[in-house]
Tab-separated table of C-alpha atoms in Angstrom:
chain	number	residue	atom	x	y	z
A	970	UNK	CA	62.613	-69.260	-29.288
A	971	UNK	CA	62.082	-70.155	-25.623
A	972	UNK	CA	59.342	-72.497	-24.431
A	973	UNK	CA	57.432	-69.642	-22.780
A	974	UNK	CA	57.551	-67.579	-25.979
A	975	UNK	CA	56.270	-70.531	-28.016
A	976	UNK	CA	53.450	-71.067	-25.518
A	977	UNK	CA	52.534	-67.376	-25.695
A	978	UNK	CA	52.500	-67.429	-29.494
A	979	UNK	CA	50.410	-70.601	-29.402
A	980	UNK	CA	47.818	-68.905	-27.202
A	981	UNK	CA	47.726	-65.879	-29.514
A	982	UNK	CA	47.277	-68.107	-32.577
A	983	UNK	CA	44.518	-70.035	-30.815
A	984	UNK	CA	42.660	-66.832	-29.892
A	985	UNK	CA	42.925	-65.592	-33.487
A	986	UNK	CA	41.491	-68.861	-34.799
A	987	UNK	CA	38.667	-68.628	-32.253
A	988	UNK	CA	37.967	-65.045	-33.373
A	989	UNK	CA	37.847	-66.209	-37.004
A	990	UNK	CA	35.233	-68.859	-36.213
A	991	UNK	CA	33.164	-66.344	-34.209
A	992	UNK	CA	33.146	-64.110	-37.296
A	993	UNK	CA	32.085	-67.076	-39.457
A	994	UNK	CA	29.233	-67.781	-37.037
A	995	UNK	CA	28.198	-64.121	-37.139
A	996	UNK	CA	28.033	-64.131	-40.938
A	997	UNK	CA	25.760	-67.174	-41.069
A	998	UNK	CA	23.643	-66.096	-38.089
A	999	UNK	CA	22.997	-62.689	-39.645
A	1000	UNK	CA	22.632	-63.539	-43.336
A	1001	UNK	CA	19.996	-66.246	-42.955
A	1002	UNK	CA	17.300	-64.186	-41.162
A	1003	UNK	CA	18.066	-60.827	-42.811
A	1004	UNK	CA	17.873	-62.187	-46.352
A	1005	UNK	CA	14.780	-64.226	-45.440
A	1006	UNK	CA	13.044	-61.006	-44.379
A	1007	UNK	CA	14.162	-59.195	-47.551
A	1008	UNK	CA	12.821	-61.999	-49.765
A	1009	UNK	CA	9.527	-62.108	-47.825
A	1010	UNK	CA	9.120	-58.346	-48.353
A	1011	UNK	CA	9.849	-58.827	-52.061
A	1012	UNK	CA	6.907	-61.233	-52.257
A	1013	UNK	CA	9.044	-64.350	-52.812
A	1014	UNK	CA	7.270	-67.591	-51.848
A	1015	UNK	CA	8.379	-69.306	-48.644
A	1016	UNK	CA	9.476	-72.385	-50.593
A	1017	UNK	CA	11.693	-70.282	-52.886
A	1018	UNK	CA	12.913	-68.398	-49.811
A	1019	UNK	CA	14.011	-71.665	-48.228
A	1020	UNK	CA	15.650	-72.833	-51.448
A	1021	UNK	CA	17.625	-69.590	-51.662
A	1022	UNK	CA	18.760	-69.973	-48.050
A	1023	UNK	CA	19.954	-73.517	-48.705
A	1024	UNK	CA	22.444	-72.191	-51.274
A	1025	UNK	CA	24.819	-71.281	-48.444
A	1026	UNK	CA	25.066	-74.921	-47.448
A	1027	UNK	CA	25.382	-76.067	-51.048
A	1028	UNK	CA	28.569	-74.019	-51.158
A	1029	UNK	CA	29.692	-75.414	-47.818
A	1030	UNK	CA	29.009	-78.976	-48.996
A	1031	UNK	CA	30.980	-78.408	-52.209
A	1032	UNK	CA	33.942	-77.002	-50.298
A	1033	UNK	CA	33.955	-79.990	-47.954
A	1034	UNK	CA	34.605	-82.265	-50.945
A	1035	UNK	CA	37.856	-80.512	-51.880
A	1036	UNK	CA	38.972	-78.828	-48.636
A	1037	UNK	CA	41.395	-81.608	-47.704
A	1038	UNK	CA	43.225	-81.403	-51.038
A	1039	UNK	CA	43.215	-77.573	-51.186
A	1040	UNK	CA	44.575	-77.291	-47.655
A	1041	UNK	CA	47.407	-79.671	-48.528
A	1042	UNK	CA	48.326	-77.434	-51.484
A	1043	UNK	CA	48.060	-73.918	-50.013
A	1044	UNK	CA	48.334	-74.383	-46.243
A	1045	UNK	CA	46.297	-73.169	-43.283
A	1046	UNK	CA	46.897	-69.412	-43.481
A	1047	UNK	CA	46.228	-69.019	-47.213
A	1048	UNK	CA	43.012	-71.053	-46.979
A	1049	UNK	CA	41.761	-68.919	-44.067
A	1050	UNK	CA	42.690	-65.715	-45.926
A	1051	UNK	CA	40.870	-66.913	-49.057
A	1052	UNK	CA	37.775	-67.739	-46.981
A	1053	UNK	CA	37.790	-64.326	-45.277
A	1054	UNK	CA	38.157	-62.470	-48.583
A	1055	UNK	CA	35.412	-64.496	-50.267
A	1056	UNK	CA	32.899	-63.853	-47.467
A	1057	UNK	CA	33.860	-60.178	-47.140
A	1058	UNK	CA	33.434	-59.431	-50.859
A	1059	UNK	CA	30.115	-61.296	-50.914
A	1060	UNK	CA	28.810	-59.309	-47.933
A	1061	UNK	CA	29.540	-56.036	-49.714
A	1062	UNK	CA	27.818	-57.303	-52.880
A	1063	UNK	CA	24.508	-58.336	-51.253
A	1064	UNK	CA	23.009	-54.827	-50.773
A	1065	UNK	CA	24.571	-53.504	-53.980
A	1066	UNK	CA	22.892	-56.083	-56.222
A	1067	UNK	CA	19.368	-56.950	-54.923
A	1068	UNK	CA	18.756	-59.872	-57.273
A	1069	UNK	CA	17.335	-63.212	-56.186
A	1070	UNK	CA	19.466	-65.114	-58.701
A	1071	UNK	CA	22.637	-63.248	-57.755
A	1072	UNK	CA	21.931	-63.683	-54.034
A	1073	UNK	CA	21.758	-67.431	-54.657
A	1074	UNK	CA	25.261	-67.320	-56.154
A	1075	UNK	CA	26.579	-65.039	-53.410
A	1076	UNK	CA	25.228	-67.379	-50.742
A	1077	UNK	CA	27.072	-70.259	-52.389
A	1078	UNK	CA	30.271	-68.194	-52.238
A	1079	UNK	CA	29.689	-67.374	-48.546
A	1080	UNK	CA	29.185	-71.090	-47.883
A	1081	UNK	CA	32.458	-71.920	-49.637
A	1082	UNK	CA	34.293	-69.216	-47.679
A	1083	UNK	CA	32.854	-70.165	-44.293
A	1084	UNK	CA	33.544	-73.864	-44.917
A	1085	UNK	CA	37.160	-73.065	-45.803
A	1086	UNK	CA	37.516	-71.089	-42.567
A	1087	UNK	CA	36.010	-73.870	-40.475
A	1088	UNK	CA	38.016	-76.688	-42.004
A	1089	UNK	CA	41.376	-74.929	-41.713
A	1090	UNK	CA	40.772	-73.418	-38.264
A	1091	UNK	CA	39.370	-76.605	-36.707
A	1092	UNK	CA	42.212	-78.799	-37.969
A	1093	UNK	CA	44.780	-76.206	-36.882
A	1094	UNK	CA	43.278	-76.164	-33.374
A	1095	UNK	CA	43.453	-79.966	-33.287
A	1096	UNK	CA	47.122	-79.893	-34.289
A	1097	UNK	CA	47.953	-77.245	-31.689
A	1098	UNK	CA	46.185	-79.064	-28.855
A	1099	UNK	CA	47.656	-81.717	-26.612
A	1100	UNK	CA	45.786	-84.928	-25.691
A	1101	UNK	CA	45.242	-83.427	-22.229
A	1102	UNK	CA	43.459	-80.264	-23.421
A	1103	UNK	CA	42.132	-81.297	-26.843
A	1104	UNK	CA	38.562	-81.907	-25.703
A	1105	UNK	CA	38.401	-78.573	-23.905
A	1106	UNK	CA	39.923	-76.728	-26.876
A	1107	UNK	CA	37.483	-78.205	-29.388
A	1108	UNK	CA	34.516	-77.623	-27.046
A	1109	UNK	CA	35.500	-73.968	-26.686
A	1110	UNK	CA	35.910	-73.780	-30.467
A	1111	UNK	CA	32.372	-75.124	-30.956
A	1112	UNK	CA	30.957	-72.786	-28.329
A	1113	UNK	CA	32.648	-69.833	-30.054
A	1114	UNK	CA	30.924	-70.616	-33.335
A	1115	UNK	CA	27.627	-70.994	-31.451
A	1116	UNK	CA	28.210	-67.624	-29.795
A	1117	UNK	CA	28.747	-65.926	-33.157
A	1118	UNK	CA	25.739	-67.666	-34.675
A	1119	UNK	CA	23.568	-66.616	-31.710
A	1120	UNK	CA	24.662	-62.963	-31.821
A	1121	UNK	CA	24.269	-62.725	-35.601
A	1122	UNK	CA	20.461	-62.267	-35.692
A	1123	UNK	CA	20.763	-59.259	-33.377
A	1124	UNK	CA	22.263	-57.458	-36.367
A	1125	UNK	CA	18.728	-57.188	-37.752
A	1126	UNK	CA	18.188	-54.167	-35.495
A	1127	UNK	CA	20.739	-52.314	-37.681
A	1128	UNK	CA	18.247	-52.458	-40.564
A	1129	UNK	CA	16.531	-49.330	-39.195
A	1130	UNK	CA	19.676	-47.373	-40.136
A	1131	UNK	CA	19.591	-48.696	-43.695
A	1132	UNK	CA	19.314	-52.035	-45.460
A	1133	UNK	CA	23.030	-52.070	-46.284
A	1134	UNK	CA	24.251	-51.280	-42.751
A	1135	UNK	CA	24.307	-54.855	-41.295
A	1136	UNK	CA	26.262	-56.101	-44.315
A	1137	UNK	CA	28.804	-53.281	-44.190
A	1138	UNK	CA	29.367	-53.618	-40.436
A	1139	UNK	CA	29.980	-57.346	-40.828
A	1140	UNK	CA	32.253	-56.787	-43.850
A	1141	UNK	CA	34.257	-54.322	-41.745
A	1142	UNK	CA	34.681	-56.966	-39.048
A	1143	UNK	CA	35.933	-59.450	-41.649
A	1144	UNK	CA	38.415	-56.865	-42.929
A	1145	UNK	CA	39.816	-56.450	-39.406
A	1146	UNK	CA	40.110	-60.228	-39.018
A	1147	UNK	CA	41.816	-60.475	-42.414
A	1148	UNK	CA	44.478	-57.958	-41.401
A	1149	UNK	CA	45.089	-59.755	-38.090
A	1150	UNK	CA	45.445	-63.125	-39.812
A	1151	UNK	CA	47.827	-61.719	-42.438
A	1152	UNK	CA	50.042	-60.097	-39.809
A	1153	UNK	CA	49.959	-62.537	-36.901
A	1154	UNK	CA	49.450	-66.099	-38.151
A	1155	UNK	CA	52.380	-68.171	-39.472
A	1156	UNK	CA	52.209	-69.795	-42.903
A	1157	UNK	CA	52.009	-73.537	-42.187
A	1158	UNK	CA	51.031	-76.622	-44.154
A	1159	UNK	CA	49.739	-79.903	-42.719
A	1160	UNK	CA	51.960	-82.951	-42.732
A	1161	UNK	CA	51.250	-85.094	-45.779
A	1162	UNK	CA	51.001	-88.334	-43.832
A	1163	UNK	CA	48.172	-86.893	-41.740
A	1164	UNK	CA	45.963	-86.597	-44.800
A	1165	UNK	CA	44.826	-90.117	-45.296
A	1166	UNK	CA	47.500	-91.623	-47.555
A	1167	UNK	CA	47.160	-94.871	-45.600
A	1168	UNK	CA	43.437	-94.555	-44.904
A	1169	UNK	CA	41.646	-97.908	-44.677
A	1170	UNK	CA	39.493	-98.989	-47.590
A	1171	UNK	CA	35.740	-98.936	-47.081
A	1172	UNK	CA	36.168	-96.599	-44.113
A	1173	UNK	CA	32.984	-94.621	-44.792
A	1174	UNK	CA	30.854	-97.749	-45.161
A	1175	UNK	CA	32.344	-99.206	-41.975
A	1176	UNK	CA	31.728	-95.949	-40.103
A	1177	UNK	CA	28.049	-96.082	-41.075
A	1178	UNK	CA	27.743	-99.751	-40.182
A	1179	UNK	CA	29.246	-99.293	-36.721
A	1180	UNK	CA	28.008	-95.830	-35.730
A	1181	UNK	CA	25.007	-94.756	-37.819
A	1182	UNK	CA	23.077	-93.625	-34.741
A	1183	UNK	CA	25.979	-91.454	-33.575
A	1184	UNK	CA	26.295	-89.831	-37.014
A	1185	UNK	CA	22.601	-88.888	-37.393
A	1186	UNK	CA	22.760	-85.992	-34.853
A	1187	UNK	CA	24.944	-83.994	-37.263
A	1188	UNK	CA	22.148	-84.116	-39.854
A	1189	UNK	CA	19.526	-83.074	-37.286
A	1190	UNK	CA	21.704	-80.228	-36.016
A	1191	UNK	CA	22.213	-78.868	-39.529
A	1192	UNK	CA	18.491	-79.221	-40.282
A	1193	UNK	CA	17.580	-77.346	-37.102
A	1194	UNK	CA	20.182	-74.591	-37.344
A	1195	UNK	CA	19.542	-73.651	-40.976
A	1196	UNK	CA	15.800	-74.288	-40.813
A	1197	UNK	CA	15.191	-72.128	-37.751
A	1198	UNK	CA	17.315	-69.196	-38.911
A	1199	UNK	CA	15.895	-69.264	-42.453
A	1200	UNK	CA	12.231	-70.096	-41.793
A	1201	UNK	CA	11.521	-68.542	-38.386
A	1202	UNK	CA	11.649	-64.926	-39.657
A	1203	UNK	CA	8.999	-65.822	-42.256
A	1204	UNK	CA	7.015	-67.797	-39.653
A	1205	UNK	CA	7.265	-64.863	-37.226
A	1206	UNK	CA	6.124	-62.232	-39.723
A	1207	UNK	CA	3.167	-64.353	-40.808
A	1208	UNK	CA	2.254	-65.119	-37.187
A	1209	UNK	CA	2.236	-61.458	-36.128
A	1210	UNK	CA	5.656	-60.883	-34.544
A	1211	UNK	CA	7.583	-57.674	-35.280
A	1212	UNK	CA	11.093	-57.706	-36.764
A	1213	UNK	CA	12.461	-56.516	-33.398
A	1214	UNK	CA	10.764	-59.438	-31.626
A	1215	UNK	CA	12.038	-61.923	-34.216
A	1216	UNK	CA	15.600	-60.594	-33.953
A	1217	UNK	CA	15.517	-60.914	-30.169
A	1218	UNK	CA	13.904	-64.380	-30.158
A	1219	UNK	CA	16.222	-66.081	-32.662
A	1220	UNK	CA	19.425	-65.879	-30.564
A	1221	UNK	CA	17.804	-67.841	-27.729
A	1222	UNK	CA	18.050	-71.082	-29.705
A	1223	UNK	CA	21.831	-70.666	-29.687
A	1224	UNK	CA	21.912	-69.266	-26.154
A	1225	UNK	CA	20.161	-72.372	-24.860
A	1226	UNK	CA	22.769	-74.501	-26.611
A	1227	UNK	CA	25.619	-72.476	-25.102
A	1228	UNK	CA	24.178	-72.741	-21.590
A	1229	UNK	CA	23.596	-76.509	-21.666
A	1230	UNK	CA	26.475	-77.681	-23.867
A	1231	UNK	CA	28.916	-78.287	-21.016
A	1232	UNK	CA	26.339	-79.735	-18.564
A	1233	UNK	CA	25.061	-82.174	-21.210
A	1234	UNK	CA	28.631	-83.155	-22.030
A	1235	UNK	CA	29.334	-83.889	-18.354
A	1236	UNK	CA	26.089	-85.866	-18.059
A	1237	UNK	CA	27.015	-87.875	-21.159
A	1238	UNK	CA	30.365	-88.763	-19.557
A	1239	UNK	CA	28.526	-90.039	-16.496
A	1240	UNK	CA	25.375	-91.651	-17.890
A	1241	UNK	CA	26.373	-92.412	-21.474
A	1242	UNK	CA	26.020	-90.474	-24.747
A	1243	UNK	CA	23.106	-92.532	-26.006
A	1244	UNK	CA	20.948	-91.883	-22.956
A	1245	UNK	CA	21.629	-88.154	-23.050
A	1246	UNK	CA	21.019	-87.931	-26.819
A	1247	UNK	CA	17.749	-89.844	-26.437
A	1248	UNK	CA	16.502	-87.696	-23.555
A	1249	UNK	CA	17.576	-84.450	-25.243
A	1250	UNK	CA	15.974	-85.497	-28.542
A	1251	UNK	CA	12.606	-86.223	-26.944
A	1252	UNK	CA	12.468	-83.084	-24.768
A	1253	UNK	CA	13.858	-80.800	-27.476
A	1254	UNK	CA	11.522	-82.255	-30.091
A	1255	UNK	CA	8.456	-81.781	-27.906
A	1256	UNK	CA	9.413	-78.150	-27.220
A	1257	UNK	CA	9.648	-77.458	-30.962
A	1258	UNK	CA	6.218	-79.030	-31.539
A	1259	UNK	CA	4.700	-76.839	-28.791
A	1260	UNK	CA	5.940	-73.517	-30.239
A	1261	UNK	CA	2.973	-73.016	-32.649
A	1262	UNK	CA	0.588	-73.542	-29.724
A	1263	UNK	CA	2.209	-70.577	-27.934
A	1264	UNK	CA	0.937	-68.283	-30.704
A	1265	UNK	CA	2.388	-64.780	-30.415
A	1266	UNK	CA	3.030	-64.988	-26.668
A	1267	UNK	CA	6.585	-63.648	-26.701
A	1268	UNK	CA	7.761	-65.115	-23.408
A	1269	UNK	CA	6.297	-68.559	-24.016
A	1270	UNK	CA	7.995	-68.787	-27.407
A	1271	UNK	CA	11.255	-67.511	-25.879
A	1272	UNK	CA	11.233	-70.212	-23.188
A	1273	UNK	CA	10.374	-72.980	-25.651
A	1274	UNK	CA	13.084	-71.883	-28.103
A	1275	UNK	CA	15.655	-71.690	-25.294
A	1276	UNK	CA	14.843	-75.136	-23.886
A	1277	UNK	CA	14.638	-76.718	-27.334
A	1278	UNK	CA	17.922	-75.105	-28.410
A	1279	UNK	CA	19.543	-76.134	-25.147
A	1280	UNK	CA	18.527	-79.756	-25.588
A	1281	UNK	CA	19.598	-80.151	-29.223
A	1282	UNK	CA	22.304	-77.480	-29.499
A	1283	UNK	CA	24.975	-80.007	-28.505
A	1284	UNK	CA	23.858	-82.702	-30.934
A	1285	UNK	CA	26.781	-82.258	-33.333
A	1286	UNK	CA	29.492	-82.456	-30.651
A	1287	UNK	CA	27.710	-85.158	-28.631
A	1288	UNK	CA	27.232	-87.240	-31.766
A	1289	UNK	CA	30.928	-87.019	-32.630
A	1290	UNK	CA	31.864	-87.872	-29.047
A	1291	UNK	CA	29.563	-90.905	-29.212
A	1292	UNK	CA	31.165	-91.935	-32.517
A	1293	UNK	CA	34.575	-91.690	-30.838
A	1294	UNK	CA	33.299	-94.000	-28.092
A	1295	UNK	CA	32.185	-96.567	-30.661
A	1296	UNK	CA	34.694	-96.454	-33.506
A	1297	UNK	CA	38.345	-97.476	-33.596
A	1298	UNK	CA	40.684	-94.493	-33.923
A	1299	UNK	CA	41.523	-95.435	-37.515
A	1300	UNK	CA	37.924	-94.675	-38.570
A	1301	UNK	CA	37.515	-91.362	-36.717
A	1302	UNK	CA	38.716	-89.138	-39.610
A	1303	UNK	CA	36.183	-90.823	-41.906
A	1304	UNK	CA	33.461	-90.338	-39.281
A	1305	UNK	CA	34.276	-86.610	-39.146
A	1306	UNK	CA	33.887	-86.362	-42.919
A	1307	UNK	CA	30.568	-88.231	-42.751
A	1308	UNK	CA	29.351	-85.922	-39.978
A	1309	UNK	CA	30.247	-82.875	-42.097
A	1310	UNK	CA	28.325	-84.317	-45.052
A	1311	UNK	CA	25.344	-84.998	-42.799
A	1312	UNK	CA	25.450	-81.467	-41.362
A	1313	UNK	CA	25.511	-79.870	-44.817
A	1314	UNK	CA	22.795	-82.192	-46.134
A	1315	UNK	CA	20.553	-81.300	-43.179
A	1316	UNK	CA	21.315	-77.608	-43.674
A	1317	UNK	CA	20.236	-77.826	-47.313
A	1318	UNK	CA	17.095	-79.882	-46.656
A	1319	UNK	CA	15.877	-78.026	-43.542
A	1320	UNK	CA	15.055	-74.609	-45.072
A	1321	UNK	CA	13.494	-76.254	-48.130
A	1322	UNK	CA	11.145	-78.520	-46.178
A	1323	UNK	CA	10.178	-75.759	-43.755
A	1324	UNK	CA	9.547	-73.303	-46.585
A	1325	UNK	CA	7.545	-75.846	-48.575
A	1326	UNK	CA	5.345	-76.670	-45.583
A	1327	UNK	CA	4.600	-72.991	-44.985
A	1328	UNK	CA	3.883	-72.601	-48.710
A	1329	UNK	CA	0.994	-75.053	-48.326
A	1330	UNK	CA	-0.530	-72.764	-45.710
A	1331	UNK	CA	0.507	-74.931	-42.773
A	1332	UNK	CA	2.665	-72.323	-41.037
A	1333	UNK	CA	3.156	-74.494	-37.957
A	1334	UNK	CA	4.409	-77.355	-40.119
A	1335	UNK	CA	8.064	-76.314	-39.907
A	1336	UNK	CA	8.065	-76.801	-36.124
A	1337	UNK	CA	5.938	-79.958	-36.151
A	1338	UNK	CA	8.263	-81.586	-38.693
A	1339	UNK	CA	11.402	-80.452	-36.864
A	1340	UNK	CA	10.187	-81.716	-33.491
A	1341	UNK	CA	8.965	-84.993	-34.975
A	1342	UNK	CA	12.376	-85.702	-36.489
A	1343	UNK	CA	14.079	-85.389	-33.091
A	1344	UNK	CA	11.515	-87.637	-31.404
A	1345	UNK	CA	11.848	-90.180	-34.239
A	1346	UNK	CA	15.639	-90.116	-33.803
A	1347	UNK	CA	15.296	-90.803	-30.085
A	1348	UNK	CA	12.959	-93.739	-30.762
A	1349	UNK	CA	15.308	-95.180	-33.405
A	1350	UNK	CA	17.870	-95.638	-30.650
A	1351	UNK	CA	15.953	-98.760	-29.665
A	1352	UNK	CA	17.280	-100.355	-32.864
A	1353	UNK	CA	20.927	-99.441	-32.220
A	1354	UNK	CA	23.262	-101.615	-30.183
A	1355	UNK	CA	27.015	-101.356	-29.965
A	1356	UNK	CA	30.056	-102.604	-28.169
A	1357	UNK	CA	32.578	-99.959	-27.168
A	1358	UNK	CA	35.852	-100.320	-29.046
A	1359	UNK	CA	39.234	-100.124	-27.405
């Protein structure tokens, strides 16, 4: 095969992987608010609603623990196919079996499937990229997931055609992606030596010791993403917003992140990651705290959600970039694992805390807590000092 043909195939494979992660973002962005609304209509408490939503990230967390080993056994393509099938079957099952207990299990399965997709696709993109374009490729990968996650809530407007329609449309999209992956992607396995056979001992403890401040943003991002998408529909209904207004407001958290991700990345290159993370944490946190004060003023809430999402929507990628500035290359794989654990932990905790606060009658509590965490993170930067490693 000629060099130009290989390059063309590489671009096709990259676009397919990007499409897969957009679909994964769509599934999470749609399921969280739609199921939250269903459970609210069924009279389920907000705390139980949040606990049910967290099941998705329990599945994702569990998959993270074994993804490295499974990928080594089955390869990239088979792991992606398994993830697509698992999510697709679960999507079809949601409207067919309206049971709170079963939905909890199905959300765990969706989390396992989405995590499998992410792990395989992200590592494959890293392997395909060169040192010259790796940062751009991964940034575009992250933006693609954010795009899918932002568009997902718009699927709530399909509910007027029937409660099963959003699930079936999304399952159809996953079926199309499954066929494309089966036909177009090659069956590859990662090289064994790239999977940590010579990994340094105590690497996770050392990563924490050297870069704890850079690893915290992953937790905050997971807390925000899952908390907003799970709790805001309940908050909106109880505050007086319509479903149409909620479905149109939710994407602006992700849209803000998409708009400001590249500018914040450029600013962090120029002024330092820590300064940008601190500034973004304070401004984003204050915007979250102000949302309850906007009441049901649609445009005020839209602006606050957009600015807040724009400020903190890059926290995961900026945190990892900051960790790369601080840590020696030998510890970067461990730092990525830690960041994934933090993201999943935040995603599990966020909906539960927000739901529990609303259960007490303090509806605004979810935003006050969320904003306070970002401001507290920014202030904790005063305790963190580092020397950049070579």
